[in-house]
């Protein structure tokens, strides 16, 4: 069965303290690995799509990477406005995407 | 086009009542999805439309739930005889035709928060 697992569940960082969020997946015939940001009470906001192992994408302080079993979301020198829940999702051969439970990121000033 | 829109944003209802939510996808997107999200969890897939055809339904979608997408444009999700366990955020997402770049990416609306008393 397709599965996506994220760790840690929650992460508290000091402003400027870089770190990485992990997403492990078991999906048959991966057709996309997605990262979303979700603020409280809002819908997920699209960040990145990765398609193949070795692929990397960057946006401001965020960089997403992909291997055959995991994806990482690296955050460099985070600011308080980066505080949010970060969701990882994967699409296999089916149309639906499977989400992880998310990592709640909190950045202290 | 500013993105996927959903109405209402919030709905409070009493147990046993019927509720209906609407989703308007991004105009050129022919694929539309419904998800349900409870506190502290990621969204869970409910159903998927390609144009007006409902192609996939989750086992989570009991017979009290029905979704439509007439003419392949907007979609509605109806819950009959609501139960307290139906309280959740209901999210709609859309994606462009598969042949295009980024066809796998789903873009989400702001959601409808349902509270069943």
Short mmCIF file of C-alpha atoms in Angstrom, two decimals, chain B residues 16-76:
data_model
loop_
_atom_site.label_atom_id
_atom_site.label_comp_id
_atom_site.label_asym_id
_atom_site.label_seq_id
_atom_site.Cartn_x
_atom_site.Cartn_y
_atom_site.Cartn_z
CA UNK B 16 -28.82 15.05 10.86
CA UNK B 17 -28.96 18.04 8.51
CA UNK B 18 -27.76 17.99 4.91
CA UNK B 19 -24.98 20.31 3.71
CA UNK B 20 -23.61 21.17 0.27
CA UNK B 21 -20.24 22.71 -0.61
CA UNK B 22 -19.17 24.23 -3.89
CA UNK B 23 -15.77 24.29 -5.61
CA UNK B 24 -14.79 26.38 -8.62
CA UNK B 25 -11.51 25.14 -10.11
CA UNK B 26 -8.92 27.10 -12.06
CA UNK B 27 -10.57 27.70 -15.44
CA UNK B 28 -8.30 25.64 -17.72
CA UNK B 29 -8.03 22.71 -15.29
CA UNK B 30 -10.07 19.67 -16.33
CA UNK B 31 -9.29 17.55 -13.25
CA UNK B 32 -10.85 18.17 -9.86
CA UNK B 33 -10.33 16.48 -6.49
CA UNK B 34 -12.01 16.54 -3.08
CA UNK B 35 -10.12 15.88 0.14
CA UNK B 36 -10.98 15.88 3.84
CA UNK B 37 -8.57 17.08 6.50
CA UNK B 38 -8.88 16.71 10.26
CA UNK B 39 -6.74 18.51 12.84
CA UNK B 40 -3.12 17.42 12.86
CA UNK B 41 -3.46 15.19 9.80
CA UNK B 42 -2.70 15.57 6.13
CA UNK B 43 -5.55 15.75 3.61
CA UNK B 44 -7.25 12.42 2.78
CA UNK B 45 -8.49 11.75 -0.75
CA UNK B 46 -12.27 11.51 -1.23
CA UNK B 47 -12.99 11.61 -4.95
CA UNK B 48 -11.68 12.63 -8.37
CA UNK B 49 -13.29 14.01 -11.54
CA UNK B 50 -11.87 14.29 -15.02
CA UNK B 51 -14.13 16.71 -16.83
CA UNK B 52 -17.64 15.66 -15.76
CA UNK B 53 -16.80 12.00 -15.13
CA UNK B 54 -16.24 10.81 -11.56
CA UNK B 55 -13.37 8.38 -12.06
CA UNK B 56 -12.32 7.45 -8.55
CA UNK B 57 -13.92 7.32 -5.10
CA UNK B 58 -12.32 6.54 -1.76
CA UNK B 59 -13.70 3.96 0.64
CA UNK B 60 -13.94 6.96 3.01
CA UNK B 61 -16.80 8.26 0.87
CA UNK B 62 -19.81 6.60 2.49
CA UNK B 63 -23.23 6.52 0.86
CA UNK B 64 -24.09 9.72 2.73
CA UNK B 65 -21.57 11.57 0.57
CA UNK B 66 -22.17 12.46 -3.06
CA UNK B 67 -20.22 14.64 -5.46
CA UNK B 68 -21.11 16.02 -8.86
CA UNK B 69 -19.43 18.04 -11.55
CA UNK B 70 -22.04 18.98 -14.13
CA UNK B 71 -20.62 20.12 -17.47
CA UNK B 72 -17.10 19.63 -16.17
CA UNK B 73 -16.95 23.05 -14.54
CA UNK B 74 -17.71 23.64 -10.86
CA UNK B 75 -18.25 20.75 -8.46
CA UNK B 76 -20.49 20.19 -5.44
#
